[in-house]
mmCIF file of C-alpha atoms in Angstrom:
data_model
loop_
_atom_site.group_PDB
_atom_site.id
_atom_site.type_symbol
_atom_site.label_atom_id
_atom_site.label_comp_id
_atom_site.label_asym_id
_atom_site.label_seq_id
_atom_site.Cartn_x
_atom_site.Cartn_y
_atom_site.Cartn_z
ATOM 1 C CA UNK P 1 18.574 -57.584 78.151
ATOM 2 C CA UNK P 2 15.021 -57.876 78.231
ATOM 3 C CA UNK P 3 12.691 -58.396 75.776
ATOM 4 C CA UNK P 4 8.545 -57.988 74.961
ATOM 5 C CA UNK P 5 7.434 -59.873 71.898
ATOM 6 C CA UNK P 6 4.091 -59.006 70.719
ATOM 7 C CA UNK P 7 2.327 -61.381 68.491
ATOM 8 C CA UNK P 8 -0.402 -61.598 66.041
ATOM 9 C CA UNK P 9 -1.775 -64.238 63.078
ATOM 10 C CA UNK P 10 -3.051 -62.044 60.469
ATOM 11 C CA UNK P 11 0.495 -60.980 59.551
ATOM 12 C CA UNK P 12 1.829 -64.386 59.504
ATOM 13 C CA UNK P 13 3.633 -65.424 56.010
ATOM 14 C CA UNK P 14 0.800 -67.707 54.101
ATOM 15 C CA UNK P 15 -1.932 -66.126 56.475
ATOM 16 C CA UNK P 16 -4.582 -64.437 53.743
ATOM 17 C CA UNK P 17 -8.006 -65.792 54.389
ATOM 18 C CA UNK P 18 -10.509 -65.930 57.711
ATOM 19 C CA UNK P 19 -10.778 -69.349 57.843
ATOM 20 C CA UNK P 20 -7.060 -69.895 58.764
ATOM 21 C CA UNK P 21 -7.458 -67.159 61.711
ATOM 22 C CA UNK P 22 -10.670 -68.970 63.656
ATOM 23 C CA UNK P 23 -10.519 -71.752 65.858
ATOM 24 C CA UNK P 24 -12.325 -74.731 64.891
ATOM 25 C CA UNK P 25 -12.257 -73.570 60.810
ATOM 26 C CA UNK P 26 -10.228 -75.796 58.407
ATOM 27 C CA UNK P 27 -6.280 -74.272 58.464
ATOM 28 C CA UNK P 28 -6.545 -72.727 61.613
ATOM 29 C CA UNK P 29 -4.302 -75.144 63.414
ATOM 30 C CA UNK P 30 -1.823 -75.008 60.673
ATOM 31 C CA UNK P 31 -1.399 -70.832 61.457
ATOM 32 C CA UNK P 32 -0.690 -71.716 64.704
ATOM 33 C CA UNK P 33 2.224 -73.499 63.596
ATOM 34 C CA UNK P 34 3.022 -71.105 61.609
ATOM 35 C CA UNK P 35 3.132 -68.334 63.815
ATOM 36 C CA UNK P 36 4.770 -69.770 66.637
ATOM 37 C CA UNK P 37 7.578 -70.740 64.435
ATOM 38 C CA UNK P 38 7.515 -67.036 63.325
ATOM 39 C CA UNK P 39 8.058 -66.179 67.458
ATOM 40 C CA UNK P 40 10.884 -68.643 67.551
ATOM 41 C CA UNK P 41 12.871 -66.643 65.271
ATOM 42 C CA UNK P 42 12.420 -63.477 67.339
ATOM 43 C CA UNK P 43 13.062 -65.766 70.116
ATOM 44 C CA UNK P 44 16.193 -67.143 68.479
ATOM 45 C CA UNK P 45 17.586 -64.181 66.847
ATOM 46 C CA UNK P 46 17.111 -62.269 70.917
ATOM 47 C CA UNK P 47 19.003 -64.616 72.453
ATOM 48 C CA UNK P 48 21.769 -64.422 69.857
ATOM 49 C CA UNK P 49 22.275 -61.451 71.068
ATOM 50 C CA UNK P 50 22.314 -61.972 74.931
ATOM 51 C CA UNK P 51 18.241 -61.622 76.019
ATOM 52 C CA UNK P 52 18.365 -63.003 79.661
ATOM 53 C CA UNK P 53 14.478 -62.486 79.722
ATOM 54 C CA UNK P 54 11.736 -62.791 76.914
ATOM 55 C CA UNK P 55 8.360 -62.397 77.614
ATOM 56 C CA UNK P 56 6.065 -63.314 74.573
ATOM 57 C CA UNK P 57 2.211 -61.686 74.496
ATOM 58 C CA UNK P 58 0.021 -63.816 72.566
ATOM 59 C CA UNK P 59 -2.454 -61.121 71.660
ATOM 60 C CA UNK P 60 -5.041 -62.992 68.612
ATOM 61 C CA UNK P 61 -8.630 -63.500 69.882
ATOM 62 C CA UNK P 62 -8.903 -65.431 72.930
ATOM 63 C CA UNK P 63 -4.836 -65.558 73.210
ATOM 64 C CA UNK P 64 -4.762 -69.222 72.914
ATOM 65 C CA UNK P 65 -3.127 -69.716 69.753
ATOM 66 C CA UNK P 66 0.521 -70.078 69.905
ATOM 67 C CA UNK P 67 1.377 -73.791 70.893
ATOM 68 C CA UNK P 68 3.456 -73.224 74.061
ATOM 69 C CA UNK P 69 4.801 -76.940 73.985
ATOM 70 C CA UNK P 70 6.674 -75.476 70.586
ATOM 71 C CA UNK P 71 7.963 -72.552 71.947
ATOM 72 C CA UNK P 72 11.471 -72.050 72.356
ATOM 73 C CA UNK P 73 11.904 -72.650 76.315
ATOM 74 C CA UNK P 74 13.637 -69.401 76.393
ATOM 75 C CA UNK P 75 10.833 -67.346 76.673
ATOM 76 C CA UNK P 76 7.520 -67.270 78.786
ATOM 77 C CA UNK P 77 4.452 -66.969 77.363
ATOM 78 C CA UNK P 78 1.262 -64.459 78.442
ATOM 79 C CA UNK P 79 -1.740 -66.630 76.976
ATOM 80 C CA UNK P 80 -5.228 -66.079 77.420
ATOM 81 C CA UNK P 81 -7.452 -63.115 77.208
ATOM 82 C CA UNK P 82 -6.494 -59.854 79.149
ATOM 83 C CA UNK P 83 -9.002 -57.469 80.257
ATOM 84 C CA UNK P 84 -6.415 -54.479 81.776
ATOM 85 C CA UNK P 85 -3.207 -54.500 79.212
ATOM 86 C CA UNK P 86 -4.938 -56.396 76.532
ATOM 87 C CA UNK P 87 -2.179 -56.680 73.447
ATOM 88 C CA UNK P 88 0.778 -55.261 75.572
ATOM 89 C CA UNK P 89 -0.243 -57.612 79.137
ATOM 90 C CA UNK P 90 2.714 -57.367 81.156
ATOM 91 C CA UNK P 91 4.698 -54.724 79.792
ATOM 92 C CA UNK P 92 6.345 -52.395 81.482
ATOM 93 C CA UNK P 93 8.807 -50.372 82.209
ATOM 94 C CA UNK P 94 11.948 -52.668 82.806
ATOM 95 C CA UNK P 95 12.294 -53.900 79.815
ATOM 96 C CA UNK P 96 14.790 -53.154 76.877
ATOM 97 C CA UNK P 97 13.013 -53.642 73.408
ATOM 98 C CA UNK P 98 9.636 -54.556 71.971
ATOM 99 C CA UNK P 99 9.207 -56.835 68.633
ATOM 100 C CA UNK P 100 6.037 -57.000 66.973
ATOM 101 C CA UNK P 101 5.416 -60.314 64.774
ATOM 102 C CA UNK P 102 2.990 -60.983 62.478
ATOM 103 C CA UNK P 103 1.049 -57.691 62.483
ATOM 104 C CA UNK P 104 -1.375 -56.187 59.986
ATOM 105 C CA UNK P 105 -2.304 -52.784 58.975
ATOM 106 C CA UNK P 106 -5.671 -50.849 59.964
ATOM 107 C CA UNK P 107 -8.571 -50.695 58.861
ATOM 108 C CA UNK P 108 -9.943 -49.184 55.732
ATOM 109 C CA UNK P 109 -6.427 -49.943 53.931
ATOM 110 C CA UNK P 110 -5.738 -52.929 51.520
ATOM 111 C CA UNK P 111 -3.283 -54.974 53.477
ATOM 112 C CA UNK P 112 -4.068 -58.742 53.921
ATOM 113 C CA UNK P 113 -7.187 -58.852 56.401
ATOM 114 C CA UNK P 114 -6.943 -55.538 57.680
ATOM 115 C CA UNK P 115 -8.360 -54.275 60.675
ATOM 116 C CA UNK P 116 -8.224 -52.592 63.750
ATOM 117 C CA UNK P 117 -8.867 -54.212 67.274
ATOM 118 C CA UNK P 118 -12.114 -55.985 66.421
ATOM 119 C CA UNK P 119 -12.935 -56.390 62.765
ATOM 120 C CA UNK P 120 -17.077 -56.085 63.414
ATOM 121 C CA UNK P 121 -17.043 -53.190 65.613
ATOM 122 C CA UNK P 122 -14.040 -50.743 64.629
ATOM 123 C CA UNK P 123 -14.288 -48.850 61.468
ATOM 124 C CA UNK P 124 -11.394 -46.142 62.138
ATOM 125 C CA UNK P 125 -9.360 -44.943 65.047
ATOM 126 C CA UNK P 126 -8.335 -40.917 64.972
ATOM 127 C CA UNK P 127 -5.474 -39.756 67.367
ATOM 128 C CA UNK P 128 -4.999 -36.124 67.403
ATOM 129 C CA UNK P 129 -6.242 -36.403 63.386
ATOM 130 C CA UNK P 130 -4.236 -38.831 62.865
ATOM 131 C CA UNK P 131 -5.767 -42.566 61.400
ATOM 132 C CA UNK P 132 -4.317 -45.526 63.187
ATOM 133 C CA UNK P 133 -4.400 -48.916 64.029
ATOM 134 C CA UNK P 134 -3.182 -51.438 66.361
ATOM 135 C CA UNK P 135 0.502 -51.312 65.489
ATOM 136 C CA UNK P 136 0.225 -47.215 66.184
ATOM 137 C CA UNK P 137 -1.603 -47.689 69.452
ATOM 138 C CA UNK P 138 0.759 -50.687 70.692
ATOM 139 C CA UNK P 139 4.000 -48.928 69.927
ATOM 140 C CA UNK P 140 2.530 -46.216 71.915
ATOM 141 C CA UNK P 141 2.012 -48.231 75.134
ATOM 142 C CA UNK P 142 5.358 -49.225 74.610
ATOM 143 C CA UNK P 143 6.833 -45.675 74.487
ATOM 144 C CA UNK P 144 4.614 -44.723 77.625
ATOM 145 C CA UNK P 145 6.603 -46.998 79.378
ATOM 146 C CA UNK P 146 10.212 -45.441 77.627
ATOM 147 C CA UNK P 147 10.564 -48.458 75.901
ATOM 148 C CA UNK P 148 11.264 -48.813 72.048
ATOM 149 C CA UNK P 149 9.256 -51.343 69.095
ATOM 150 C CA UNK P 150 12.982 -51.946 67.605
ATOM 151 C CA UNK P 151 11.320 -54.580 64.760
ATOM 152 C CA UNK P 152 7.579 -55.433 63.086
ATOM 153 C CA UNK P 153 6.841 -58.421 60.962
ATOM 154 C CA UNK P 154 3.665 -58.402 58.919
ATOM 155 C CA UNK P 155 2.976 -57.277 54.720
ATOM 156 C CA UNK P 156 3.797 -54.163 52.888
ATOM 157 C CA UNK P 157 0.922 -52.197 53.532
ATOM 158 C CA UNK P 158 1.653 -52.171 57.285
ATOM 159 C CA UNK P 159 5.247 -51.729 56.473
ATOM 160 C CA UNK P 160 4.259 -48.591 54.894
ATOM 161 C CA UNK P 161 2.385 -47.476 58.471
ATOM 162 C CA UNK P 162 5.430 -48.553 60.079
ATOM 163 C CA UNK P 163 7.866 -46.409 58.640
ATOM 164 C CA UNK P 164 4.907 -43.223 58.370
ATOM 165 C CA UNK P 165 5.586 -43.419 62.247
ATOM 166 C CA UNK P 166 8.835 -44.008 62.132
ATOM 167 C CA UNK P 167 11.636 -45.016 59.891
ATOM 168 C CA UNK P 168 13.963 -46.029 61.748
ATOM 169 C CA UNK P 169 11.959 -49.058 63.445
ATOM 170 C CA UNK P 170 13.242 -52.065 61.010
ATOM 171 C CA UNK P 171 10.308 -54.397 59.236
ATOM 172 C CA UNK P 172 10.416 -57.706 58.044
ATOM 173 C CA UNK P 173 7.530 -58.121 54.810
ATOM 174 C CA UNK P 174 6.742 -61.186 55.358
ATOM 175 C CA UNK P 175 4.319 -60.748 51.559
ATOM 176 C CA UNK P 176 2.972 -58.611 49.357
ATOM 177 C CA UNK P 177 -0.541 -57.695 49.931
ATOM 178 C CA UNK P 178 -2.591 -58.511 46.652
ATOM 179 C CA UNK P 179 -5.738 -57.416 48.263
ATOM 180 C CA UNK P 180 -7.587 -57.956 51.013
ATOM 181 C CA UNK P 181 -7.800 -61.902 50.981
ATOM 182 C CA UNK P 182 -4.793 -62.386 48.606
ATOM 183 C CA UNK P 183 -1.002 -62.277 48.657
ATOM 184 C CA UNK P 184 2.354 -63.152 47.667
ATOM 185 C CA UNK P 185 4.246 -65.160 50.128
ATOM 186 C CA UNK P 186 7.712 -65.600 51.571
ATOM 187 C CA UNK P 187 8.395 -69.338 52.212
ATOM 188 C CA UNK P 188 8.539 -69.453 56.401
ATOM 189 C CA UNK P 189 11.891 -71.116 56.225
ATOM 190 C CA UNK P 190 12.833 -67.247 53.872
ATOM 191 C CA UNK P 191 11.163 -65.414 56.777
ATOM 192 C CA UNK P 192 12.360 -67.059 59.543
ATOM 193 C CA UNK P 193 16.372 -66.302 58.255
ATOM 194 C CA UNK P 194 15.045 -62.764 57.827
ATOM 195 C CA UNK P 195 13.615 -62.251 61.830
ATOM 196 C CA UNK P 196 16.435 -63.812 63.035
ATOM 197 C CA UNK P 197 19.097 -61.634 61.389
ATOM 198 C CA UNK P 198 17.078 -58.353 62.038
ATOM 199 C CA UNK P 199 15.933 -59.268 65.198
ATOM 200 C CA UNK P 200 19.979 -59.258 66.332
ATOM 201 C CA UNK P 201 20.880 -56.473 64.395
ATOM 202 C CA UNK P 202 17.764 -54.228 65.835
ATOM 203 C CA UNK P 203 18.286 -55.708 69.635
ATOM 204 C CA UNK P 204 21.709 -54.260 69.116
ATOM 205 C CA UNK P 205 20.794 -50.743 68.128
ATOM 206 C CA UNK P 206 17.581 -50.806 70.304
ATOM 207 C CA UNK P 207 19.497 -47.129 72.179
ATOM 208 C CA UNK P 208 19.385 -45.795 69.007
ATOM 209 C CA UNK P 209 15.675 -46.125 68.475
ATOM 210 C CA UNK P 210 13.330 -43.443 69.799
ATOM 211 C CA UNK P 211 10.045 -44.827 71.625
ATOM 212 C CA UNK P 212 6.861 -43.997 70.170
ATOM 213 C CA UNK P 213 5.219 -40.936 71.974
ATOM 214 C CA UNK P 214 2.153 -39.694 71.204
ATOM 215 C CA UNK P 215 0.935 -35.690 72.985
ATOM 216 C CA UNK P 216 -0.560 -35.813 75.692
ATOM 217 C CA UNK P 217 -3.712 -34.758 76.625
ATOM 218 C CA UNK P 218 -4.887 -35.739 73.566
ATOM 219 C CA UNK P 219 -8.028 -36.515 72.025
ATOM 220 C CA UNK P 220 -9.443 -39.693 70.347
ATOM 221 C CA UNK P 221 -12.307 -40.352 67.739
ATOM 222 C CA UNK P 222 -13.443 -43.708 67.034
ATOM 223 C CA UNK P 223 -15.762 -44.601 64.303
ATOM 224 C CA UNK P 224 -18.167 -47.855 65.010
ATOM 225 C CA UNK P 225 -19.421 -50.090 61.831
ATOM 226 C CA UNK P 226 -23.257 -48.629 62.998
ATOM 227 C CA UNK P 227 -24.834 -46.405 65.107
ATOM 228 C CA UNK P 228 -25.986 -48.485 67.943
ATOM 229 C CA UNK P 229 -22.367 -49.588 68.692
ATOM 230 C CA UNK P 230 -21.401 -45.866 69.094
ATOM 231 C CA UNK P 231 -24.332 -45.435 71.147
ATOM 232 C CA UNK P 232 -23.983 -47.836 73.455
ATOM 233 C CA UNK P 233 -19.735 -47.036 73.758
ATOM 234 C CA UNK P 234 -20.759 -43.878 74.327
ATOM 235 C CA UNK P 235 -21.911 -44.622 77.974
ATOM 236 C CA UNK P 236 -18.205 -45.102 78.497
ATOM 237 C CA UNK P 237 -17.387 -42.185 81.359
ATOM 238 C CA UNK P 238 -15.471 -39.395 79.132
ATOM 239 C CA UNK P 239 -16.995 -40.151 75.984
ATOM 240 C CA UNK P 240 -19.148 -38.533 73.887
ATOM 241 C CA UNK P 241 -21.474 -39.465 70.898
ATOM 242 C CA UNK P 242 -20.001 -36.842 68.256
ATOM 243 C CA UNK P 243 -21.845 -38.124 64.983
ATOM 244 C CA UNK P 244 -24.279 -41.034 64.048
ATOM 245 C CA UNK P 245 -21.970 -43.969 64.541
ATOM 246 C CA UNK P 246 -18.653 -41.717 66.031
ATOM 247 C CA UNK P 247 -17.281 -41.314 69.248
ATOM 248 C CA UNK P 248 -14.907 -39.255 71.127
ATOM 249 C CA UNK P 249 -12.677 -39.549 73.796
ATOM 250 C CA UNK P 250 -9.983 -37.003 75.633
ATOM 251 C CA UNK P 251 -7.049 -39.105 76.825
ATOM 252 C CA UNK P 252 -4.803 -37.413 79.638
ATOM 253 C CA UNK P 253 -2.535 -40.238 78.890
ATOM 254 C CA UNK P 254 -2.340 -42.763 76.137
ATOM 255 C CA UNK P 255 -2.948 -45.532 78.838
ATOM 256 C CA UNK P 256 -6.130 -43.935 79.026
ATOM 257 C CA UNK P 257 -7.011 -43.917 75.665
ATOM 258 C CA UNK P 258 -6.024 -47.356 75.092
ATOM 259 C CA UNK P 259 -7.931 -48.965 78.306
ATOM 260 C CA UNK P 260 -11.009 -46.525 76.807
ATOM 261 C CA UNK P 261 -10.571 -47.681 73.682
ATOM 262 C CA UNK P 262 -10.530 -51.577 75.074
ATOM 263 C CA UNK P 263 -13.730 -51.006 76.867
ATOM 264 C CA UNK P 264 -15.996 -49.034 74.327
ATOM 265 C CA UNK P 265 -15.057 -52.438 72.078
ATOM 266 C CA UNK P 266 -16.733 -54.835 74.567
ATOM 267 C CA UNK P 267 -19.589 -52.492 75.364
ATOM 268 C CA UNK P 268 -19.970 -52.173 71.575
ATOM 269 C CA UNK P 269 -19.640 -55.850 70.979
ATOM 270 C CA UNK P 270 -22.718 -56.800 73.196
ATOM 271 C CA UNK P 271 -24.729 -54.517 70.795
#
């Protein structure tokens, strides 16, 4: 059996404010204890059940933050920052299951430190009228590639998107958004028994859980935080400037979309 684990900070149990996400600010080395413990339990609870291969995506900023001399020496580790696959680097088709740990919902909802892709450029992603964020447009790389998200770890809010998508993909809720910058807290030892038992029990029924398609052609709007980020995206071949700070994109495939989507954010950022 082999296994993709995707992983993000913002979702992490005791994770609410910026200055535990940043390198160099105050807590942030203490979330990246946290969060590769958080891994380890995926880690744990996959080989449990008989993972020969694990490959873990560290997918936050720069993708330096989980402390590889902590991980569990059953799994490899994808660190720095990828230009081509971005969050889902080295995924493909050959492997079993995906896990998603310490996720967060989209933008423009109140789970803890939403956002989607880049906090200071992205205002909304539209799929076929459809509002999404980064859990939507991962799961969907995953299910281009016939492979199943069998388990996501992150608050309620994004448990809510989760199950929206579909309900049969298991979530740990790792707290209880309170707002934005604000929530209550499972104790990591609490959510660490909780990935590991789900983790085995969702690695077993992976078969039974349908990857996450999304039609093809289809089209994509994204909506920038100000005009001159939309205009200067919009040089992006295929898109188009469709409003004052919105622009659209038609996606034969969702690979497209996605490696669209990753470019129009640095062209945007350099605005």
């Amino acid at each position: 059996m082999k296994i993709y684990i995707s992983a993000d900070i913002e979702g992490i149990s005791g994770i609410v404010a910026v200055n535990q996400v940043l390198p160099g600010e105050r807590d942030y080395q203490r979330s990246r204890e946290l969060m590769t413990q958080e891994v380890n339990a995926a880690i744990e609870g996959a080989v449990a059940v008989g993972a020969t291969e694990i490959v873990v995506n560290d997918l936050h900023g720069a993708g330096t933050n989980i402390l590889i001399e902590s991980l569990n020496n059953k799994a490899q580790l994808i660190t720095g920052s990828s230009h081509k696959g971005a969050m889902m680097e080295g995924l493909d088709s050959s492997f079993d299951a995906v896990i998603f740990i310490g996720y967060h919902s989209r933008m423009n909802v109140s789970g803890v430190l939403s956002h989607s892709f880049h906090g200071g450029v992205i205002s909304n992603i539209n799929i076929n009228g459809k509002d999404v964020g980064e859990f939507y447009m991962n799961a969907c790389v995953a299910g281009h590639f016939n492979v199943p998200v069998v388990l996501v770890s992150g608050d309620n809010i994004l448990e809510e998107e989760v199950k929206d998508v579909n309900a049969a993909i298991e979530t740990v809720v790792v707290k209880t958004s309170y707002g934005r910058y604000a929530a209550k807290c499972l104790t990591p030892s609490v959510v660490f028994e909780k990935i590991i038992e789900k983790s085995k029990v969702d690695l077993i029924n992976a078969r039974n859980i349908d990857p996450i398609k999304v039609q093809e052609p289809h089209e994509m709007r994204i909506t920038f935080f100000n005009s001159g980020q939309a205009e200067s995206a919009s040089i992006m071949p295929g898109a188009e400037l469709v409003g004052p700070n919105s622009v659209s994109y038609s996606g034969k495939t969702i690979m497209d979309s996605y490696r669209a989507l990753t470019a129009m954010i640095k062209i945007a950022k350099s605005n």
